[in-house]
PDB file of C-alpha atoms in Angstrom:
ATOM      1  CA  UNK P  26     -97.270  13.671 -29.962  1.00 56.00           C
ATOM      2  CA  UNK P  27     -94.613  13.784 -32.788  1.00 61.00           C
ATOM      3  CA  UNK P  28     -93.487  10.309 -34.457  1.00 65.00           C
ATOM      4  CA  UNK P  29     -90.658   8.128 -33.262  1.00 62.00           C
ATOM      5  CA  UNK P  30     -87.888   8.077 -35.850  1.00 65.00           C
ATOM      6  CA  UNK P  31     -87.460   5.017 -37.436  1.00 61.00           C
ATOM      7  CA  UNK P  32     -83.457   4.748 -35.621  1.00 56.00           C
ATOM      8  CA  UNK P  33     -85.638   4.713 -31.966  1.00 61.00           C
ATOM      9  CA  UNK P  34     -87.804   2.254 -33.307  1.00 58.00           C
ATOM     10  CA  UNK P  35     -84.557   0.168 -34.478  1.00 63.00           C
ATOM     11  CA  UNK P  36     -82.638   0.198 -31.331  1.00 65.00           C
ATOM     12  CA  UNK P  37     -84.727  -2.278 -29.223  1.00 63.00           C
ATOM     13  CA  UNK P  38     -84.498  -4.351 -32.411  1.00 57.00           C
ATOM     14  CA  UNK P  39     -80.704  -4.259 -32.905  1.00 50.00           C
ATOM     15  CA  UNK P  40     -80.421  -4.821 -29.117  1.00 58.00           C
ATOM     16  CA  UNK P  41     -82.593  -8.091 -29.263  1.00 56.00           C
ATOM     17  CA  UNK P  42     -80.420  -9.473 -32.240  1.00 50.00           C
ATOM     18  CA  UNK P  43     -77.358  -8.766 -30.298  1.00 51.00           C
ATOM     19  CA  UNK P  44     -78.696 -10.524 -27.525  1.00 52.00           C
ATOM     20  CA  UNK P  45     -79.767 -13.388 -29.473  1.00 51.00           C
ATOM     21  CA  UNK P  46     -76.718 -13.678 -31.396  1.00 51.00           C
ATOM     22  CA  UNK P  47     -74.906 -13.877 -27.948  1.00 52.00           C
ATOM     23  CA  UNK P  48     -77.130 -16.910 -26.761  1.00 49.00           C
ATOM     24  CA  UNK P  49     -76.843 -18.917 -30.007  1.00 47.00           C
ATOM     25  CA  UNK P  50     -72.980 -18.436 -29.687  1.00 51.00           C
ATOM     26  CA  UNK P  51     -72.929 -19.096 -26.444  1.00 54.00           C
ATOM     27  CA  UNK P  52     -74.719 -22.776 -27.134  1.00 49.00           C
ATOM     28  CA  UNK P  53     -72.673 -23.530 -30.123  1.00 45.00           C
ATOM     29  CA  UNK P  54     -69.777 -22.843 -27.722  1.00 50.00           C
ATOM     30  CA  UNK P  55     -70.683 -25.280 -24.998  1.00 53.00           C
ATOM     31  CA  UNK P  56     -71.753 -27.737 -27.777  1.00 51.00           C
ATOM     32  CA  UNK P  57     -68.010 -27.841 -29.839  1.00 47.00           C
ATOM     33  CA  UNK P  58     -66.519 -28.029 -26.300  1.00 50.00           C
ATOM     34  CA  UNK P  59     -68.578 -30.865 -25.429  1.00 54.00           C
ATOM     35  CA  UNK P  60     -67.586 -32.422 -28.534  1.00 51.00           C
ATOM     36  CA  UNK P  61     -63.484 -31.660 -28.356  1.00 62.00           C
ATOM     37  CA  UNK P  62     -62.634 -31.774 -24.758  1.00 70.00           C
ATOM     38  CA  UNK P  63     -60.851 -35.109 -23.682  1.00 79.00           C
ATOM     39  CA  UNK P  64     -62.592 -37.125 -21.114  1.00 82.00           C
ATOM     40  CA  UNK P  65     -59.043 -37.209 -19.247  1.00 84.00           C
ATOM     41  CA  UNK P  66     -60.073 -33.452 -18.753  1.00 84.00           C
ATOM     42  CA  UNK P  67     -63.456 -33.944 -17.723  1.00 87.00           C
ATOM     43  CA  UNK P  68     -62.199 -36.314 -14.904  1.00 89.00           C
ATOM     44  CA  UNK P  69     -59.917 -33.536 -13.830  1.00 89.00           C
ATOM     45  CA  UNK P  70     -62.547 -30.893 -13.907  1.00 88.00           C
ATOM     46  CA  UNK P  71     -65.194 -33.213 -11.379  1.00 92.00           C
ATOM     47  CA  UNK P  72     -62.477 -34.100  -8.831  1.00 92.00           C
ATOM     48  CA  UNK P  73     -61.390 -29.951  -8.913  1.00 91.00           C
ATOM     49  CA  UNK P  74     -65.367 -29.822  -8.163  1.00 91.00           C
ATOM     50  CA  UNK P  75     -66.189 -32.433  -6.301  1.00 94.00           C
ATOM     51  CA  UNK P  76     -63.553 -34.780  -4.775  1.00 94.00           C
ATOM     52  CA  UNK P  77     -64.106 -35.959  -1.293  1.00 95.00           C
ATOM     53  CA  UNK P  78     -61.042 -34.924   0.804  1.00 94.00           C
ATOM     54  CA  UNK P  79     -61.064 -38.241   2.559  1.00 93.00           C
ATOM     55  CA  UNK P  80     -61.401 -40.303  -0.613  1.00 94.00           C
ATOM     56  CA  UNK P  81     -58.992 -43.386  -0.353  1.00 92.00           C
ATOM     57  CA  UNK P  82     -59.883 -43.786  -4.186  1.00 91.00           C
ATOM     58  CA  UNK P  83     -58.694 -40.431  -5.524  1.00 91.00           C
ATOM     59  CA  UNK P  84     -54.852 -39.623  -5.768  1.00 90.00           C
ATOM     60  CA  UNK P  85     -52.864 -37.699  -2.989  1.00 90.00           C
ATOM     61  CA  UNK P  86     -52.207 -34.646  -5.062  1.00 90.00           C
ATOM     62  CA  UNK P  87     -56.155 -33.969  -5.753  1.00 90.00           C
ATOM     63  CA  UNK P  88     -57.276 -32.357  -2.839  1.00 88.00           C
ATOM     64  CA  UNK P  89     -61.125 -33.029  -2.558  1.00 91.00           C
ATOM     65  CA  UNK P  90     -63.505 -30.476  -2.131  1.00 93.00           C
ATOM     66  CA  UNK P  91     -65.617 -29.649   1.173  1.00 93.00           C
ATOM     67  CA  UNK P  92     -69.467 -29.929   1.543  1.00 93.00           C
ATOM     68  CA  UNK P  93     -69.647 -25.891   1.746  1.00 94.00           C
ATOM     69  CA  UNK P  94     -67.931 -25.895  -1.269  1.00 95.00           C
ATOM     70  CA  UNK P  95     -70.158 -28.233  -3.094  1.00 94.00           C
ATOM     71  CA  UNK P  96     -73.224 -26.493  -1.701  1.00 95.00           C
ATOM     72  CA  UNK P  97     -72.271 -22.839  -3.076  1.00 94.00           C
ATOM     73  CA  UNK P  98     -71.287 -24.658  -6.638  1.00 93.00           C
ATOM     74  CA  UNK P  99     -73.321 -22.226  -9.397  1.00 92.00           C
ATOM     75  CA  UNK P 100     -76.477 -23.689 -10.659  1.00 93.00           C
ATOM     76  CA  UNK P 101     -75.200 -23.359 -14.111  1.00 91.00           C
ATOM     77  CA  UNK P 102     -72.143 -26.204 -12.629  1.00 91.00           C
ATOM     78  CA  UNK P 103     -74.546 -28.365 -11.018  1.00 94.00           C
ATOM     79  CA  UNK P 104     -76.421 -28.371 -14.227  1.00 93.00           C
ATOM     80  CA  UNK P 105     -73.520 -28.823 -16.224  1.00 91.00           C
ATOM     81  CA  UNK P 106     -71.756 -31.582 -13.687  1.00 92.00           C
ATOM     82  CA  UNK P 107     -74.988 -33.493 -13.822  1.00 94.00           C
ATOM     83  CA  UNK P 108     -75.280 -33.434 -18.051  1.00 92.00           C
ATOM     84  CA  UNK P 109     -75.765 -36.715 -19.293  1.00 91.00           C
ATOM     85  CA  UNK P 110     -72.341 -35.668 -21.216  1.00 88.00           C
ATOM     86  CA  UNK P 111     -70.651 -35.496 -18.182  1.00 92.00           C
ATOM     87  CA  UNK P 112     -71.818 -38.417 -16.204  1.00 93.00           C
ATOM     88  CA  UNK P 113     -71.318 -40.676 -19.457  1.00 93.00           C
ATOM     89  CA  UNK P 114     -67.835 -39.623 -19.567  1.00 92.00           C
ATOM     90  CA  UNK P 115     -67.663 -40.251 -15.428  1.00 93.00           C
ATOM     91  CA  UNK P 116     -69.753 -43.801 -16.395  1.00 94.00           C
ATOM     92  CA  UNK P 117     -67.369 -44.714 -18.875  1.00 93.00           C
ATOM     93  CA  UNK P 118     -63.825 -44.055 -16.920  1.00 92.00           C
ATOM     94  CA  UNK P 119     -61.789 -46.785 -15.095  1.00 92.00           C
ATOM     95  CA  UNK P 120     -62.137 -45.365 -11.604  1.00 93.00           C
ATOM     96  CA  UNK P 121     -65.233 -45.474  -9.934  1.00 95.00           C
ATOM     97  CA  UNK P 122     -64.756 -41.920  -7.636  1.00 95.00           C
ATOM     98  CA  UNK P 123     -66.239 -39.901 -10.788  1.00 96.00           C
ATOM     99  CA  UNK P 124     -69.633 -41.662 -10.299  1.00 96.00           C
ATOM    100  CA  UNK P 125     -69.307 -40.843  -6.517  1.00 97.00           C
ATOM    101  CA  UNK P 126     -68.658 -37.778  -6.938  1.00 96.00           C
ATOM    102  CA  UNK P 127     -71.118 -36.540  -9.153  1.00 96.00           C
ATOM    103  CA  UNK P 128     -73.722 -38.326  -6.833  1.00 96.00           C
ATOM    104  CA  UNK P 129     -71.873 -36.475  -4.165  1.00 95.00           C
ATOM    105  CA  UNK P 130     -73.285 -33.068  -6.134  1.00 96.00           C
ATOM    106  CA  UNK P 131     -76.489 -34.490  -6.961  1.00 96.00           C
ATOM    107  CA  UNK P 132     -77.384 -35.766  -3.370  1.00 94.00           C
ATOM    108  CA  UNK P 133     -76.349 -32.249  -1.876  1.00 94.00           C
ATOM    109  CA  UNK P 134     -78.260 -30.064  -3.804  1.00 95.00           C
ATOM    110  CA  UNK P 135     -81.147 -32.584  -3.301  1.00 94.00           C
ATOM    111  CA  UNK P 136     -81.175 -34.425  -6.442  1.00 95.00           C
ATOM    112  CA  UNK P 137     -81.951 -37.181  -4.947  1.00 92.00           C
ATOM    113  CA  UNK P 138     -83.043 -39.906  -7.618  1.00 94.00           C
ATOM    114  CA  UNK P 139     -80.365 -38.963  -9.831  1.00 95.00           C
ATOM    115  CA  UNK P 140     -77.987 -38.824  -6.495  1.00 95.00           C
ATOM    116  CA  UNK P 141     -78.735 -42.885  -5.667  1.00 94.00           C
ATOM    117  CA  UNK P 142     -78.865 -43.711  -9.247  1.00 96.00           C
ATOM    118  CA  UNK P 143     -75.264 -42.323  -9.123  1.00 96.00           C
ATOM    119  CA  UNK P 144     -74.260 -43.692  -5.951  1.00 96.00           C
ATOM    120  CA  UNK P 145     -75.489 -46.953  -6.901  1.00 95.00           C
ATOM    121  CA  UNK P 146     -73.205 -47.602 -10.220  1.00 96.00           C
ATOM    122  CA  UNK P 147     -70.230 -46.652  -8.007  1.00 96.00           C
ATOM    123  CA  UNK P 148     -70.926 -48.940  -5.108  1.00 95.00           C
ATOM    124  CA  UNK P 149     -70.971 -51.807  -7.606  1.00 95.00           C
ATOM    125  CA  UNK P 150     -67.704 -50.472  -9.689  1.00 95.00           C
ATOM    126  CA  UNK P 151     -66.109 -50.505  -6.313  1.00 94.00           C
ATOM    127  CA  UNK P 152     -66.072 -47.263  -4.992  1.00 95.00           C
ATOM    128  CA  UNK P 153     -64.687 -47.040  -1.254  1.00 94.00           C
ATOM    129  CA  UNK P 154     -67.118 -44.217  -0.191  1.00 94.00           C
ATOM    130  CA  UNK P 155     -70.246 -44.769  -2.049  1.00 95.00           C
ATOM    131  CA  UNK P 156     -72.026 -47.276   0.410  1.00 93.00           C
ATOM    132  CA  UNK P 157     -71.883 -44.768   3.002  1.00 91.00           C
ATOM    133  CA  UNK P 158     -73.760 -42.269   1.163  1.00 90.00           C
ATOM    134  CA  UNK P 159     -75.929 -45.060  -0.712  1.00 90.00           C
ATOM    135  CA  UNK P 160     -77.021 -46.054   2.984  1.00 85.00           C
ATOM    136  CA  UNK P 161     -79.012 -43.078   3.444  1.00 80.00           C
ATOM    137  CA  UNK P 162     -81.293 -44.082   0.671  1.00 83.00           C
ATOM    138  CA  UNK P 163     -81.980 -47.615   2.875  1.00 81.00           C
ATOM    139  CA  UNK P 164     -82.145 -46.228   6.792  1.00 76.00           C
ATOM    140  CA  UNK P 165     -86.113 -46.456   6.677  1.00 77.00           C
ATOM    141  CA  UNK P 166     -86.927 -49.350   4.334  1.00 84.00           C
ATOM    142  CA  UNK P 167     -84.078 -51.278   4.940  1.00 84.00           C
ATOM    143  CA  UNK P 168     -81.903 -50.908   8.016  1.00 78.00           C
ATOM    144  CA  UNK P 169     -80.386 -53.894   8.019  1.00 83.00           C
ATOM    145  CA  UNK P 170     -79.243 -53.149   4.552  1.00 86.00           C
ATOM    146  CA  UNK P 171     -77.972 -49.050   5.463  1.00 82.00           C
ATOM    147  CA  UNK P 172     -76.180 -51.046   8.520  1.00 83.00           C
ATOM    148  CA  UNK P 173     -74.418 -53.102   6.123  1.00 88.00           C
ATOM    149  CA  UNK P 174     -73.472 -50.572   3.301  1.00 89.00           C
ATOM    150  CA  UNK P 175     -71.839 -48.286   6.225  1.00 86.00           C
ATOM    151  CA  UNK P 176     -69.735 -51.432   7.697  1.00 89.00           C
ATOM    152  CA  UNK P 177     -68.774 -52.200   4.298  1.00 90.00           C
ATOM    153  CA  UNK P 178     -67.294 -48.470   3.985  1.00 92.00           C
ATOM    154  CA  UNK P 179     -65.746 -48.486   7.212  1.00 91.00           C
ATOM    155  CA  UNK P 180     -64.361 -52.156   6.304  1.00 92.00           C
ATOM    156  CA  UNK P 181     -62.775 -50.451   2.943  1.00 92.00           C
ATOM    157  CA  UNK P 182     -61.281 -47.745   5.271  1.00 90.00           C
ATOM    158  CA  UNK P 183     -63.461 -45.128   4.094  1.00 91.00           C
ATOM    159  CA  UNK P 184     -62.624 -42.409   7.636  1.00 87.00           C
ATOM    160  CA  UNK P 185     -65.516 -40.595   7.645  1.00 88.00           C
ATOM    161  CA  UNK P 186     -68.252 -43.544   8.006  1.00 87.00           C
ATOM    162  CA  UNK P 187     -66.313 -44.917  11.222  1.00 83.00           C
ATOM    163  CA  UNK P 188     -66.353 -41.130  12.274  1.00 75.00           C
ATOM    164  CA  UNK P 189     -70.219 -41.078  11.306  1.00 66.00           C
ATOM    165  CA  UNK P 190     -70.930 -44.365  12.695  1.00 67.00           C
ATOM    166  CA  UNK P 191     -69.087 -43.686  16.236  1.00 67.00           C
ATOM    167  CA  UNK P 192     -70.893 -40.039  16.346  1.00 55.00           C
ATOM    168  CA  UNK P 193     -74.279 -41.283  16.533  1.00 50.00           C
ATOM    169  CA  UNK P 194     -73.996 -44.437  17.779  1.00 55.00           C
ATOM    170  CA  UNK P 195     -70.886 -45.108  20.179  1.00 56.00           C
ATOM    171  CA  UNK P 196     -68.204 -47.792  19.554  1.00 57.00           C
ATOM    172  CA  UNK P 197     -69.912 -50.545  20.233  1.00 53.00           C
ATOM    173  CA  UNK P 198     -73.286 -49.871  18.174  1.00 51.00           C
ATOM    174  CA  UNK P 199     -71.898 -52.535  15.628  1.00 47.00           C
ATOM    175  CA  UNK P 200     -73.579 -55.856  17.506  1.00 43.00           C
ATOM    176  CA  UNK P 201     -76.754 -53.656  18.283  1.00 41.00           C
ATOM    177  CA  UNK P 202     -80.547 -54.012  16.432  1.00 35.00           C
ATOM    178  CA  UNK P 203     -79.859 -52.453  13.208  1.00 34.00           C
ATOM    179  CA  UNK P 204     -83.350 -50.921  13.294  1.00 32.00           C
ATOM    180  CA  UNK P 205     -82.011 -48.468  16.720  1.00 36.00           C
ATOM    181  CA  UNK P 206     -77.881 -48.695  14.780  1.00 37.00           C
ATOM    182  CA  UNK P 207     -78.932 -47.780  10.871  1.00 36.00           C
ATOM    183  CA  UNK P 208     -77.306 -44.004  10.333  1.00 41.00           C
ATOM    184  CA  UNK P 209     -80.025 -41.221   9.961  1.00 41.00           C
ATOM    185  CA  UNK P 210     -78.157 -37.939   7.794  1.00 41.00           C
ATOM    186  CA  UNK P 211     -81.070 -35.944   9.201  1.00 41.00           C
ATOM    187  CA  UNK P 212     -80.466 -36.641  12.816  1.00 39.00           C
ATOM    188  CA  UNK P 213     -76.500 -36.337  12.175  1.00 42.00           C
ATOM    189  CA  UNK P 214     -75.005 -33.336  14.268  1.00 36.00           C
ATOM    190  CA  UNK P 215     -73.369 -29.965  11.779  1.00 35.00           C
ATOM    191  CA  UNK P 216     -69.972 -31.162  10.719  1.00 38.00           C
ATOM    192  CA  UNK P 217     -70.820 -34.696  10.707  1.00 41.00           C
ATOM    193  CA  UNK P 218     -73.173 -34.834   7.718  1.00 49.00           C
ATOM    194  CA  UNK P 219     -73.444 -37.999   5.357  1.00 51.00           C
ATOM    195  CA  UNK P 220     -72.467 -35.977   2.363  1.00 50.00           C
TER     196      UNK P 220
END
């Protein structure tokens, strides 16, 4: 069997460092934009990928983003929408409905710790929609608790948990046992989900 010549032998190696090369630039890439882009652009950028449509808190000309939507976002965007660089940036903005959101992503493509943890800084900065989606977390510790969270959404005007609420459990489910009232997202029909 005759030798390889030593270009065949360098080809797989030139390939690698090409490869390599691509990768590194690639991360140095994402690391300068992380360090030049304004956070006024990374609010933009989660409501384009995550607004709720029936958000009271966002503005009129953002349109929100469905649940379909959210659930064919990339892996590579959930990862990225779910950085600790992004969610300090959401943490540290004036308007609670960047927290929301993001838990919005996270509880979706089951992240769920991270998803309440979310959820939970929003409810307290305010958000309109956040106790609706925070009352998941509660329906089988604390009913009483999801019962309130989802009155206190529909109280802010927050459309989809009065929806939610009269879906499963009629109009007049408000003055019943919170234990048979508190929502359940797994027992909630297709189109009417939580999240």
């Amino acid at each position: 069997m005759p030798a390889l010549p030593l270009w065949a032998w360098s080809i797989p190696l030139v390939f690698g460092f090409l490869v390599a090369a691509f990768l590194l630039g690639r991360y140095a890439e994402a690391q300068r934009w992380h360090l030049k882009v304004p956070p006024e652009f990374v609010e933009v950028w989660i409501d384009l990928r995550a607004a709720h449509p029936d958000d009271p808190d966002k503005p009129q000309e953002v349109p929100g983003v469905s649940y379909e939507r959210i659930v064919d976002l990339s892996e590579e965007d959930v990862d990225l929408l779910l950085s600790d660089w992004v969610i300090n940036v959401a943490a540290a903005a004036p308007e609670p409905r960047y927290l929301f959101e993001l838990g919005r992503v996270a509880l979706i493509h089951d992240q769920i710790e991270t998803a309440y943890d979310l959820l939970d800084m929003a409810n307290d900065a305010g958000s309109v929609p956040a106790p609706m989606y925070l009352a998941s977390y509660f329906e089988e510790e604390d009913p009483e608790q999801a019962r309130r969270l989802v009155e206190s959404a529909i109280a802010m005007g927050f459309k989809p948990a009065s929806d939610y609420w009269e879906t499963l459990f009629g109009a007049g489910a408000t003055g019943r046992d919170p234990a048979v009232t508190a929502p359940s997202a797994s027992t909630a029909p297709v189109g009417q989900r939580l999240w």
